[in-house]
Every structure is written in C-alpha cells, then in structure tokens.
PDB file of C-alpha atoms in Angstrom:
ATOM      1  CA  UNK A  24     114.162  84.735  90.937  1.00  0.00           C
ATOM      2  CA  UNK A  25     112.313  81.779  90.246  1.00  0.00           C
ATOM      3  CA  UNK A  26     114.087  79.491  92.449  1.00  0.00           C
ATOM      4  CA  UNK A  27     113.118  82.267  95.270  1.00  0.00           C
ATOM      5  CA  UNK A  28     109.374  81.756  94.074  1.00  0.00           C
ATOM      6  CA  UNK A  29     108.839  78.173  93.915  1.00  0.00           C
ATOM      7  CA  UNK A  30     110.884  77.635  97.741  1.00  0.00           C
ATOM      8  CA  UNK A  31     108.385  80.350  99.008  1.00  0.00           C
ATOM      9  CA  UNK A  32     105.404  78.361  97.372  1.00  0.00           C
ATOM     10  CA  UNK A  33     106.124  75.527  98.823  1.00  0.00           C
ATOM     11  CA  UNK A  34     106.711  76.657 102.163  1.00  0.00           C
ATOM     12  CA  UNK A  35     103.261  78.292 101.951  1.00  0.00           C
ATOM     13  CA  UNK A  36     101.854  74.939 100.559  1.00  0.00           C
ATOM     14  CA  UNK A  37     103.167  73.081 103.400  1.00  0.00           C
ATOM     15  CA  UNK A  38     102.094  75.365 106.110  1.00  0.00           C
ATOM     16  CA  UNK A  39      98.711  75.655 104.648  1.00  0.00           C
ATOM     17  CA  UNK A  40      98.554  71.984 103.088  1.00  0.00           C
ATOM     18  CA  UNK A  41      94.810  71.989 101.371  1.00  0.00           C
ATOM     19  CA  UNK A  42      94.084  75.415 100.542  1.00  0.00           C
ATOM     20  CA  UNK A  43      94.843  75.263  96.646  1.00  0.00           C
ATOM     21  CA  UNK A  44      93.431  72.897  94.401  1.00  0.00           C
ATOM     22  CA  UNK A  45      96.532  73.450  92.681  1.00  0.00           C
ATOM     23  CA  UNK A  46      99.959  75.292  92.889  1.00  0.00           C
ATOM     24  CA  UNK A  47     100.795  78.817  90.787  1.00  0.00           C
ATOM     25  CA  UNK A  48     103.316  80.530  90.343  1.00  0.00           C
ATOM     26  CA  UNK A  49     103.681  83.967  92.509  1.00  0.00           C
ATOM     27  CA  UNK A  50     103.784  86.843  90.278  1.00  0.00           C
ATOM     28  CA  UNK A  51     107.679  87.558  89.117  1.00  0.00           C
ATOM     29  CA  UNK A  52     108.303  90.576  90.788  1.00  0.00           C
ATOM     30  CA  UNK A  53     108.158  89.198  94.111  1.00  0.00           C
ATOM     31  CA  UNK A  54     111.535  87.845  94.257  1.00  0.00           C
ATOM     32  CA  UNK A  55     112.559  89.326  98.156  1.00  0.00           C
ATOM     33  CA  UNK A  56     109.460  89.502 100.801  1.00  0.00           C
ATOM     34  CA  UNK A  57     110.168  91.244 103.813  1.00  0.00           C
ATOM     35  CA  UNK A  58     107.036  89.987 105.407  1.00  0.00           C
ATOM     36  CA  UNK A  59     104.413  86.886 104.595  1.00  0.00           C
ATOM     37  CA  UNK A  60     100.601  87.172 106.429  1.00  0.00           C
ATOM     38  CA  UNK A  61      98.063  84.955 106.001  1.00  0.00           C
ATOM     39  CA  UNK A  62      94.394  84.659 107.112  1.00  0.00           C
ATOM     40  CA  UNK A  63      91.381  82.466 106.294  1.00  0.00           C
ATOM     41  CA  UNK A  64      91.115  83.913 102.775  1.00  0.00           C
ATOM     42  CA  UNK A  65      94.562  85.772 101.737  1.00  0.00           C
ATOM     43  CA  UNK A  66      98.117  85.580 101.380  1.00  0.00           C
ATOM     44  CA  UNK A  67      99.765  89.162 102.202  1.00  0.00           C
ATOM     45  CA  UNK A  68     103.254  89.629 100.669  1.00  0.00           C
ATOM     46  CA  UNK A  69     105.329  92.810 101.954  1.00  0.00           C
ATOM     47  CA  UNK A  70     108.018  93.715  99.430  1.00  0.00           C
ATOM     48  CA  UNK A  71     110.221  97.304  99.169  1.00  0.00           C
ATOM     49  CA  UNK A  72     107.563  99.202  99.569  1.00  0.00           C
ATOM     50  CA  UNK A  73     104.771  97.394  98.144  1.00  0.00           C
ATOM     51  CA  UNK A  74     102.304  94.925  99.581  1.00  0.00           C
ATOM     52  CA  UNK A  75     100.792  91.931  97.451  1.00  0.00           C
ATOM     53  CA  UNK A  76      97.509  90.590  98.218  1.00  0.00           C
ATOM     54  CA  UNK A  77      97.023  86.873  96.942  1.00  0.00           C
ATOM     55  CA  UNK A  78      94.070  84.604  97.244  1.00  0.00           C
ATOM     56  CA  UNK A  79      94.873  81.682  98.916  1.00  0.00           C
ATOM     57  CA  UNK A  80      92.267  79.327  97.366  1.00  0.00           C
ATOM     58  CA  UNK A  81      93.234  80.170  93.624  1.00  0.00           C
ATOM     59  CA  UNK A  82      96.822  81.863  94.627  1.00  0.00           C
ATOM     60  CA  UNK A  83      96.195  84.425  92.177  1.00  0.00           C
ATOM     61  CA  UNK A  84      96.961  87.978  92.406  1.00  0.00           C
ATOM     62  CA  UNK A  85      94.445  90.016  93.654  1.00  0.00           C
ATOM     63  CA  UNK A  86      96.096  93.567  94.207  1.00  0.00           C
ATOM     64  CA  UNK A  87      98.937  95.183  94.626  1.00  0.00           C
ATOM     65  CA  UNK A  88      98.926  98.202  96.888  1.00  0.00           C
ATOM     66  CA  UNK A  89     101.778 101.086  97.300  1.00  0.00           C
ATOM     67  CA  UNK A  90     103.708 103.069  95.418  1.00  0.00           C
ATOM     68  CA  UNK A  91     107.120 104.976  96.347  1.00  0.00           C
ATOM     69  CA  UNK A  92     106.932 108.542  97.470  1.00  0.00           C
ATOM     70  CA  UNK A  93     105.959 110.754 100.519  1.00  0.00           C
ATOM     71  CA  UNK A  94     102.412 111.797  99.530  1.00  0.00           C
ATOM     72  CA  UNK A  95      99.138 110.357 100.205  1.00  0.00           C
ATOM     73  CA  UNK A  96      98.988 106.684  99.599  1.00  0.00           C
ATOM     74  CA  UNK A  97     102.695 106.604  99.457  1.00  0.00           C
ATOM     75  CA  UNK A  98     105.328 104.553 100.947  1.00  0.00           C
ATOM     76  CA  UNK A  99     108.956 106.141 101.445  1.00  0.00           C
ATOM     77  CA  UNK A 100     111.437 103.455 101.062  1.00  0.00           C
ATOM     78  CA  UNK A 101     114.205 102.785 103.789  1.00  0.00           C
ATOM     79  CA  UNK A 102     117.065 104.872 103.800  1.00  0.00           C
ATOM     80  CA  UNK A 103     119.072 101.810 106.190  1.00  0.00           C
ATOM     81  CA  UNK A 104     119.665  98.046 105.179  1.00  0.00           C
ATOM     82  CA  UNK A 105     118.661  96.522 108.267  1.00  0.00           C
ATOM     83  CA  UNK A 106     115.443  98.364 108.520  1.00  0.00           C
ATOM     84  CA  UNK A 107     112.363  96.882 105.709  1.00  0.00           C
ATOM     85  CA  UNK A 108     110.455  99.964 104.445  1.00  0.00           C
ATOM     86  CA  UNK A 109     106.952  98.913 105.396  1.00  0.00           C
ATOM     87  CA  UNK A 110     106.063  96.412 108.573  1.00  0.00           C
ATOM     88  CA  UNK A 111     102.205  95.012 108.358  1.00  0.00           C
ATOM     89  CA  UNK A 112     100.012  93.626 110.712  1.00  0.00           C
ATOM     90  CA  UNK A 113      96.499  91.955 110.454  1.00  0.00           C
ATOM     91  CA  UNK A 114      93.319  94.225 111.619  1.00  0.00           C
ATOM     92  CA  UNK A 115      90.400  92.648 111.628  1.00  0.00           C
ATOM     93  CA  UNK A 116      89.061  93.374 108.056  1.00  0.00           C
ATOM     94  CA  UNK A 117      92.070  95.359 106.783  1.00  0.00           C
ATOM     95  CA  UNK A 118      95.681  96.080 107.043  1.00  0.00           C
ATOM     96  CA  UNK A 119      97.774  98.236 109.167  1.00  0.00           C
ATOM     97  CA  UNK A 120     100.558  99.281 107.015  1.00  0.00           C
ATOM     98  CA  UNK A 121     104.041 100.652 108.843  1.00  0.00           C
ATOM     99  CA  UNK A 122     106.023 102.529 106.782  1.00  0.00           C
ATOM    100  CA  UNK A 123     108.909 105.010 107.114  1.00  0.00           C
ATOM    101  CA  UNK A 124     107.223 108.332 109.341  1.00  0.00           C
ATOM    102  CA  UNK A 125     103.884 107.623 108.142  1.00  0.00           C
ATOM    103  CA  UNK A 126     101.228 104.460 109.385  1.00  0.00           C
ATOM    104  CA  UNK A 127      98.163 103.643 107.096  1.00  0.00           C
ATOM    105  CA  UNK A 128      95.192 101.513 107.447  1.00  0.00           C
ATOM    106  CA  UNK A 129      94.636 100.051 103.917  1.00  0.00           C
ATOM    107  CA  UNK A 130      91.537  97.868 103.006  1.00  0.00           C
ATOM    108  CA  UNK A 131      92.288  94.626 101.003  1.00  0.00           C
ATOM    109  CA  UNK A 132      90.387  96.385  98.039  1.00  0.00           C
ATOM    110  CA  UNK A 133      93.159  98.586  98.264  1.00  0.00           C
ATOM    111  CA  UNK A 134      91.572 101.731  99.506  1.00  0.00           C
ATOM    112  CA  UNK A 135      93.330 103.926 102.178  1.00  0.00           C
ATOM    113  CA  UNK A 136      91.113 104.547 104.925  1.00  0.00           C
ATOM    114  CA  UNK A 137      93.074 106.079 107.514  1.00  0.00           C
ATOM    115  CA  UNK A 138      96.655 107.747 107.231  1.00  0.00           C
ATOM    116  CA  UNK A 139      98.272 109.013 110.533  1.00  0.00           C
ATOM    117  CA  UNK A 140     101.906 110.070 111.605  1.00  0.00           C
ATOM    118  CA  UNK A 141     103.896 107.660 113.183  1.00  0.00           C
ATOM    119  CA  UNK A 142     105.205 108.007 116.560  1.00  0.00           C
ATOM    120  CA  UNK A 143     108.691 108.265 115.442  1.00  0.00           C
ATOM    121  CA  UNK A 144     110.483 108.331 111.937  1.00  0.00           C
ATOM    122  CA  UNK A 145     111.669 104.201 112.297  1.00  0.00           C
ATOM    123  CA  UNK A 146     108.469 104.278 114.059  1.00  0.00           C
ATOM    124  CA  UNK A 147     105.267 102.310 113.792  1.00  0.00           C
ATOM    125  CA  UNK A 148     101.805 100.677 115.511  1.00  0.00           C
ATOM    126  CA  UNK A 149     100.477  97.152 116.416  1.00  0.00           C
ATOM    127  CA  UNK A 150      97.177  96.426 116.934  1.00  0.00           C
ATOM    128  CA  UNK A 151      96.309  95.824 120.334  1.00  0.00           C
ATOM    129  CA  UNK A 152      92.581  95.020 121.452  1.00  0.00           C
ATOM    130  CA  UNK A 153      90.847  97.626 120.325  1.00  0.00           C
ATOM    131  CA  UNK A 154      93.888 100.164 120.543  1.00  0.00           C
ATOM    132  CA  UNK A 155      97.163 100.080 119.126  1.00  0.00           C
ATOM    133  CA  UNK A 156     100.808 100.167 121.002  1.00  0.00           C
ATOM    134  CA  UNK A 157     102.873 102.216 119.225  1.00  0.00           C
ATOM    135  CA  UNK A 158     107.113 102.468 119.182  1.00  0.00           C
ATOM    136  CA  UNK A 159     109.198 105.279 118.403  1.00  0.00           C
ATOM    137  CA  UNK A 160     112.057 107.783 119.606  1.00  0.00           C
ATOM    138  CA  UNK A 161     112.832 109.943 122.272  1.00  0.00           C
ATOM    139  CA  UNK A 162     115.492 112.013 123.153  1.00  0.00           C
ATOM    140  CA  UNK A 163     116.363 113.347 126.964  1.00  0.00           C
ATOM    141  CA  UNK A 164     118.999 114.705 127.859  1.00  0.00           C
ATOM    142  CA  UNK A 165     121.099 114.270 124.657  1.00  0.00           C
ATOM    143  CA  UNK A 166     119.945 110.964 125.117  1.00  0.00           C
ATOM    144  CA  UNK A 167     118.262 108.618 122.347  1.00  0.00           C
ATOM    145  CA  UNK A 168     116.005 106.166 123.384  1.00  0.00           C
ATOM    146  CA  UNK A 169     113.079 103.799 121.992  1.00  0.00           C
ATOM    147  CA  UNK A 170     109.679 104.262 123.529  1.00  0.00           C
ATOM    148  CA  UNK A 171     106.512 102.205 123.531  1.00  0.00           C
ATOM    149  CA  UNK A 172     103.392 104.168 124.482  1.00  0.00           C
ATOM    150  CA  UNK A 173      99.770 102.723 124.739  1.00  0.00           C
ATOM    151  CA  UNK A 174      97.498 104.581 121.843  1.00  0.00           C
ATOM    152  CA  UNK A 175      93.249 104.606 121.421  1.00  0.00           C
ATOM    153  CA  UNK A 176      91.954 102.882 118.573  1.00  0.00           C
ATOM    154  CA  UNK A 177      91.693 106.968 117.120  1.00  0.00           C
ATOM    155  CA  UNK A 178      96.130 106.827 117.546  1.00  0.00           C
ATOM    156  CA  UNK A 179      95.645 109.416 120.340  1.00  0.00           C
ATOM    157  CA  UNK A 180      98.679 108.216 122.874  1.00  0.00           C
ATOM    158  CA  UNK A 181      97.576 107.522 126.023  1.00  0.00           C
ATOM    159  CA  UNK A 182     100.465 106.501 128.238  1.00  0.00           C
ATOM    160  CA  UNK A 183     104.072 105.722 128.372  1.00  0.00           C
ATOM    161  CA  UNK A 184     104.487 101.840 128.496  1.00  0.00           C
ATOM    162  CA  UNK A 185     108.131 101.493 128.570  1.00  0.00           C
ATOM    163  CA  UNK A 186     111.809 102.788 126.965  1.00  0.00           C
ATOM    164  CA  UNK A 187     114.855 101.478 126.710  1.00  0.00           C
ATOM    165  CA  UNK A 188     118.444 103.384 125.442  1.00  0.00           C
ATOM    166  CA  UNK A 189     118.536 102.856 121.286  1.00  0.00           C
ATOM    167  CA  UNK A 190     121.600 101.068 120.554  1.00  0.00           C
ATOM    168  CA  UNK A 191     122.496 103.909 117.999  1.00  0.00           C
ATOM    169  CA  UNK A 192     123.144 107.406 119.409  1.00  0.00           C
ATOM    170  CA  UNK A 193     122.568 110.588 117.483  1.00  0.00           C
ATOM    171  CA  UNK A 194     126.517 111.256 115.172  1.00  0.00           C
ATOM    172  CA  UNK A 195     127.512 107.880 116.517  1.00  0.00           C
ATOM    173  CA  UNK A 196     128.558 104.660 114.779  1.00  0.00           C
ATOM    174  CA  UNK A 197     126.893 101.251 115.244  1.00  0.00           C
ATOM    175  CA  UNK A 198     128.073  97.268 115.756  1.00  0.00           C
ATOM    176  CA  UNK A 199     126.059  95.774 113.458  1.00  0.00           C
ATOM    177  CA  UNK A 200     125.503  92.884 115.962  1.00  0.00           C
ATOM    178  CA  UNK A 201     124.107  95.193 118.335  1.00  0.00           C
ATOM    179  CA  UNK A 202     121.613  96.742 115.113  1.00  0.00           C
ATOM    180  CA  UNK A 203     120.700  92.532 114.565  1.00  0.00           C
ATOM    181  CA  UNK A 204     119.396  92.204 117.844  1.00  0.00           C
ATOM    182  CA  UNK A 205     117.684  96.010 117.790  1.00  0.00           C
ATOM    183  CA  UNK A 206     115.674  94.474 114.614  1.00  0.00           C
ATOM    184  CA  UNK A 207     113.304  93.250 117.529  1.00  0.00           C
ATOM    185  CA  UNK A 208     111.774  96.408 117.936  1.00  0.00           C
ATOM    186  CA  UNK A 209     110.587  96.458 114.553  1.00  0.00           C
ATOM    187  CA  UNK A 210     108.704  92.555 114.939  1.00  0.00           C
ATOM    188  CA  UNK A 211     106.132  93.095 118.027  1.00  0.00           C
ATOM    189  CA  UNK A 212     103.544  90.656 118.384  1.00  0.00           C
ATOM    190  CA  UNK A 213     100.125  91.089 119.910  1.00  0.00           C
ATOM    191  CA  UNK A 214      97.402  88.320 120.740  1.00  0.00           C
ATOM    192  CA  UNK A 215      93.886  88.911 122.027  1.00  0.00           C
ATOM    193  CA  UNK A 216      94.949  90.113 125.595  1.00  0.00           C
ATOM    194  CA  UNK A 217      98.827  89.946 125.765  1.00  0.00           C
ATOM    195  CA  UNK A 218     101.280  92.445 124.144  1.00  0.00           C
ATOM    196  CA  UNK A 219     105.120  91.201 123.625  1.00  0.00           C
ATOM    197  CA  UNK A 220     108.224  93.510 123.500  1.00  0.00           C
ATOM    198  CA  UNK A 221     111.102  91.711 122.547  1.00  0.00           C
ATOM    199  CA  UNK A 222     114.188  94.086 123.539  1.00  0.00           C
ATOM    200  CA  UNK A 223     118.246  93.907 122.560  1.00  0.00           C
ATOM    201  CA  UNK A 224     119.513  92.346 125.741  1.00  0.00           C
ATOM    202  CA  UNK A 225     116.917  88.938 125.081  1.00  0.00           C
ATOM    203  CA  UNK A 226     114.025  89.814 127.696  1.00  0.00           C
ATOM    204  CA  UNK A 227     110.065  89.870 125.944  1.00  0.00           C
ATOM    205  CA  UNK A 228     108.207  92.089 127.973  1.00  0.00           C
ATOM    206  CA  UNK A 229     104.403  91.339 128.378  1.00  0.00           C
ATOM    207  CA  UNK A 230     102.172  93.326 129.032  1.00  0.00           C
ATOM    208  CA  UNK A 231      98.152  93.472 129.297  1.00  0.00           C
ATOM    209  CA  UNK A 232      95.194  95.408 127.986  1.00  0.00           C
ATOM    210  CA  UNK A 233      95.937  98.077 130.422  1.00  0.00           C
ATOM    211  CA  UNK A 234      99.307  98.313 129.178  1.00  0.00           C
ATOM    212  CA  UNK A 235     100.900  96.844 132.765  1.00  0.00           C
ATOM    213  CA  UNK A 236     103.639  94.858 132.707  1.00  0.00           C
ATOM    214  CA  UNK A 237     102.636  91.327 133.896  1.00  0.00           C
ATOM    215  CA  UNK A 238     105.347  89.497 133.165  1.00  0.00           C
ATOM    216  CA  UNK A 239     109.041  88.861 131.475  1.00  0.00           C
ATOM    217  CA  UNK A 240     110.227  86.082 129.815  1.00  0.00           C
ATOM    218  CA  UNK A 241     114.431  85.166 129.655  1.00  0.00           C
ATOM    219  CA  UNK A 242     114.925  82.601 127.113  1.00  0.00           C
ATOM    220  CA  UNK A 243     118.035  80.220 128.355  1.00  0.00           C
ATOM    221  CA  UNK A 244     120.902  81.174 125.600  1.00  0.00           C
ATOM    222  CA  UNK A 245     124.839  81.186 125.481  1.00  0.00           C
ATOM    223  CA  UNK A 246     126.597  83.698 123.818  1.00  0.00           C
ATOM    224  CA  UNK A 247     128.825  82.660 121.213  1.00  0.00           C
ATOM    225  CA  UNK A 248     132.017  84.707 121.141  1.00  0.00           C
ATOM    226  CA  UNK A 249     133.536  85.550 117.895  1.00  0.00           C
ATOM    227  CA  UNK A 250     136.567  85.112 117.330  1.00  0.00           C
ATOM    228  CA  UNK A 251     139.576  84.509 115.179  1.00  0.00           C
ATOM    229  CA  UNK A 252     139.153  83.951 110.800  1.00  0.00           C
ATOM    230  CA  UNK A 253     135.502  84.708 111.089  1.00  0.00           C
ATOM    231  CA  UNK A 254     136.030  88.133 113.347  1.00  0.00           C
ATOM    232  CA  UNK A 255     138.430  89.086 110.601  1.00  0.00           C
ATOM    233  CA  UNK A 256     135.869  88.153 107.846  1.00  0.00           C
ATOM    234  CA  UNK A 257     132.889  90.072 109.616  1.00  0.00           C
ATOM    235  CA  UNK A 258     134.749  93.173 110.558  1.00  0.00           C
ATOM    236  CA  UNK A 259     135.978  93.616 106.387  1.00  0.00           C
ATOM    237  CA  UNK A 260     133.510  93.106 105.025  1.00  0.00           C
ATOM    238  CA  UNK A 261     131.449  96.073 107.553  1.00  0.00           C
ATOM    239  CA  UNK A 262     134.494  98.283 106.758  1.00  0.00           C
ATOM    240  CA  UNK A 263     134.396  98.068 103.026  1.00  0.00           C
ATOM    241  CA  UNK A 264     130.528  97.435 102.722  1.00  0.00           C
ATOM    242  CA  UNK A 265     129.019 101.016 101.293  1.00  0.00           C
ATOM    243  CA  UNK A 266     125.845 100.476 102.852  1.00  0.00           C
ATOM    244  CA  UNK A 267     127.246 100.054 106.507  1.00  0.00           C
ATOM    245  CA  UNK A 268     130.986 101.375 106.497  1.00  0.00           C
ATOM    246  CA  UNK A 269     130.059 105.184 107.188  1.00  0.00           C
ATOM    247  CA  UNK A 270     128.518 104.354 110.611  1.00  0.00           C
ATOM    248  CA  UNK A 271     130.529 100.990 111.429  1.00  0.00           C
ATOM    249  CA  UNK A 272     131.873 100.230 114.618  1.00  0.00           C
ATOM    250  CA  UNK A 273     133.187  97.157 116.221  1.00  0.00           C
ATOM    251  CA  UNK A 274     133.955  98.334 119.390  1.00  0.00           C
TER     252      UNK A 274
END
C-alpha cells in the first residue's frame, strides 16, 4: 500500500532526520512490517517471513533474506494471528533471526551462519552480553508454562532464569486480552548489562549478566473495564472471527 510506505518513510526520516540526501520509495512489497531495526548503516525491515535489508544513506534495497518453508535457510510462517513469524534482534555484525521452532544467525550479506533449535516452538533468543537469554515452554504437571533460561554464546542453556504460567493451557481456549498482554514475551529487550522481561500481569523483570534478578519495575496504570456497546462489539466479532473463534473465550 503506498499510503503504508510513504507514513513508514517518513517516520524513519524523522527519527533519523539527515541520513538520506534524499527520500525513496521502500520497495512495494513491504506493505505490513512486523519489526523496523536500525543501526549506523542499515534499515532492517521484518515482514511474514522475510527480512529486508535497506541502506540508510541511499535507502535502497540491499537484500532480501528468507524464504517460506522448514528446511535450511527457511522460515515457517505463523500458524496464530497474534504471534509475527520471525522476531530479530541486532548482533554485533549480523542478525539473530527468531522464527517459528528454529533461531538463525544471518549475516547482512545474507549468508546463514549459524542455525540452532529454539528453546520452544513460539520460542526464541536475545542477545545478551556475550550469551543469549532464551524463552520457551514447559510443561509440569499438566501444567504449561513460559520459561526464560540463561544460554552461552554456543546456545548451550545454562540455567533457569525464571517462569511464569502461559496464559493459554494445552485444549483450552484463550481471552484475547489476556493473549495482548502475553505478546510481551515475544518483545524482550537487552542493553549492555541489563536484561528486561516484561510479563502479562505489567511487572519488567531485570536481571544482570549473571542472570540474577536485580530488580522489578511496576509501571503506575488503571485498568479500564469494558463494558457495555463496546463489550458487545469485542466479544462478536472474537466469536465470528475464523482466525480466533475456535479457541475464544471471554471468560
């Protein structure tokens, strides 16, 4: 969509005022990004389950990396709505490329370097230091939950870090409200010596290079109840929706 295009080049343009000597057009097929990176020299695009790679001085197209499927160099699209098929950070020279069962490190030329497992199937890493924290599933008791472990920079795990119960049990249906906030798990963000879990109930949990919890932080919110003509709007359209009314709930 070209309207989509132009709105995301000028937010890039405004955030990064001075980089092109003039503005260009993204390339047409990038019409829905999931996720927008950018470093000293690039623009990273995340779309389905491709990723664009765009120089920011001439804001041409430089690659475009990924390819649907579940072999080598492969990306298998998201089989749930809420849920973007590929997550990607930043590491150092190349990127870290999440996608569904399966975590690569891709060079910017393109080239797969390194393609492990992930630690669950909505699983992925974030790089971390010089190691990675990785999330993923667990199951005890009957029990679902969502881990996050402490991995070496070779993706061997190291230690548990923390888990919390997953909002959606194995045969059971979900309120999408609760699956909005359980997006969370899927954005982590790392710095040089802090790690931050956001989790469904509000909380960011930080923790250090050791992977020890040194701290929590409770932003100050007030729920706002829903209620009446909007309730009614929200729970039809979830009913009659075919990508969520199988596993709807609003109970």
């Amino acid at each position: 969509m070209k309207f989509v295009q132009l709105l995301m080049l000028l937010l890039i343009c405004m955030t990064n005022a001075g980089f092109a000597e003039k503005t260009q057009a993204l390339p047409e097929e990038i019409s829905n990004p999931d996720t927008i990176l950018v470093d000293a020299k690039r623009i990273v695009i995340g779309q389905g389950v491709h990723v664009f790679v765009i120089d920011r001085k001439s804001m041409q197209l430089e690659r475009k990396i990924g390819k649907a499927g579940q072999g080598p160099n492969e990306f298998m699209k998201s089989p749930r709505p809420w849920i973007p098929s590929l997550i990607i950070h930043l590491k150092g020279k190349d990127l870290l490329i999440n996608s569904i069962g399966n975590t690569a490190l891709v060079g910017f030329n393109g080239i797969f370097i390194k393609e492990v497992k992930a630690p669950g199937f909505f699983g992925g890493f974030v790089p971390f230091g010089d190691k990675y924290v990785g999330f993923g599933r667990a199951m005890k008791e009957k029990i679902s939950y969502i881990t996050l472990s402490l991995y070496d920079n070779q993706f061997k795990n190291e230690r548990l870090l923390y888990q919390v119960k997953s909002p959606q049990q194995r045969g059971g249906k979900v309120n999408p409200i609760v699956m909005g906030t359980f997006q969370h798990f899927f954005y982590q963000y790392s710095d040089e010596k802090r790690f931050y879990f956001p989790t469904d109930d509000g909380t960011i949990h930080v923790f250090d290079l050791n992977g020890k919890e040194v701290d929590s932080i409770k932003p100050a919110y007030t729920a706002v109840p829903l209620s009446g003509k909007l309730a009614a709007t929200y729970d039809q359209f979830f009913k009659t929706d075919i990508r969520f009314k199988r596993i709807y709930t609003l109970d």
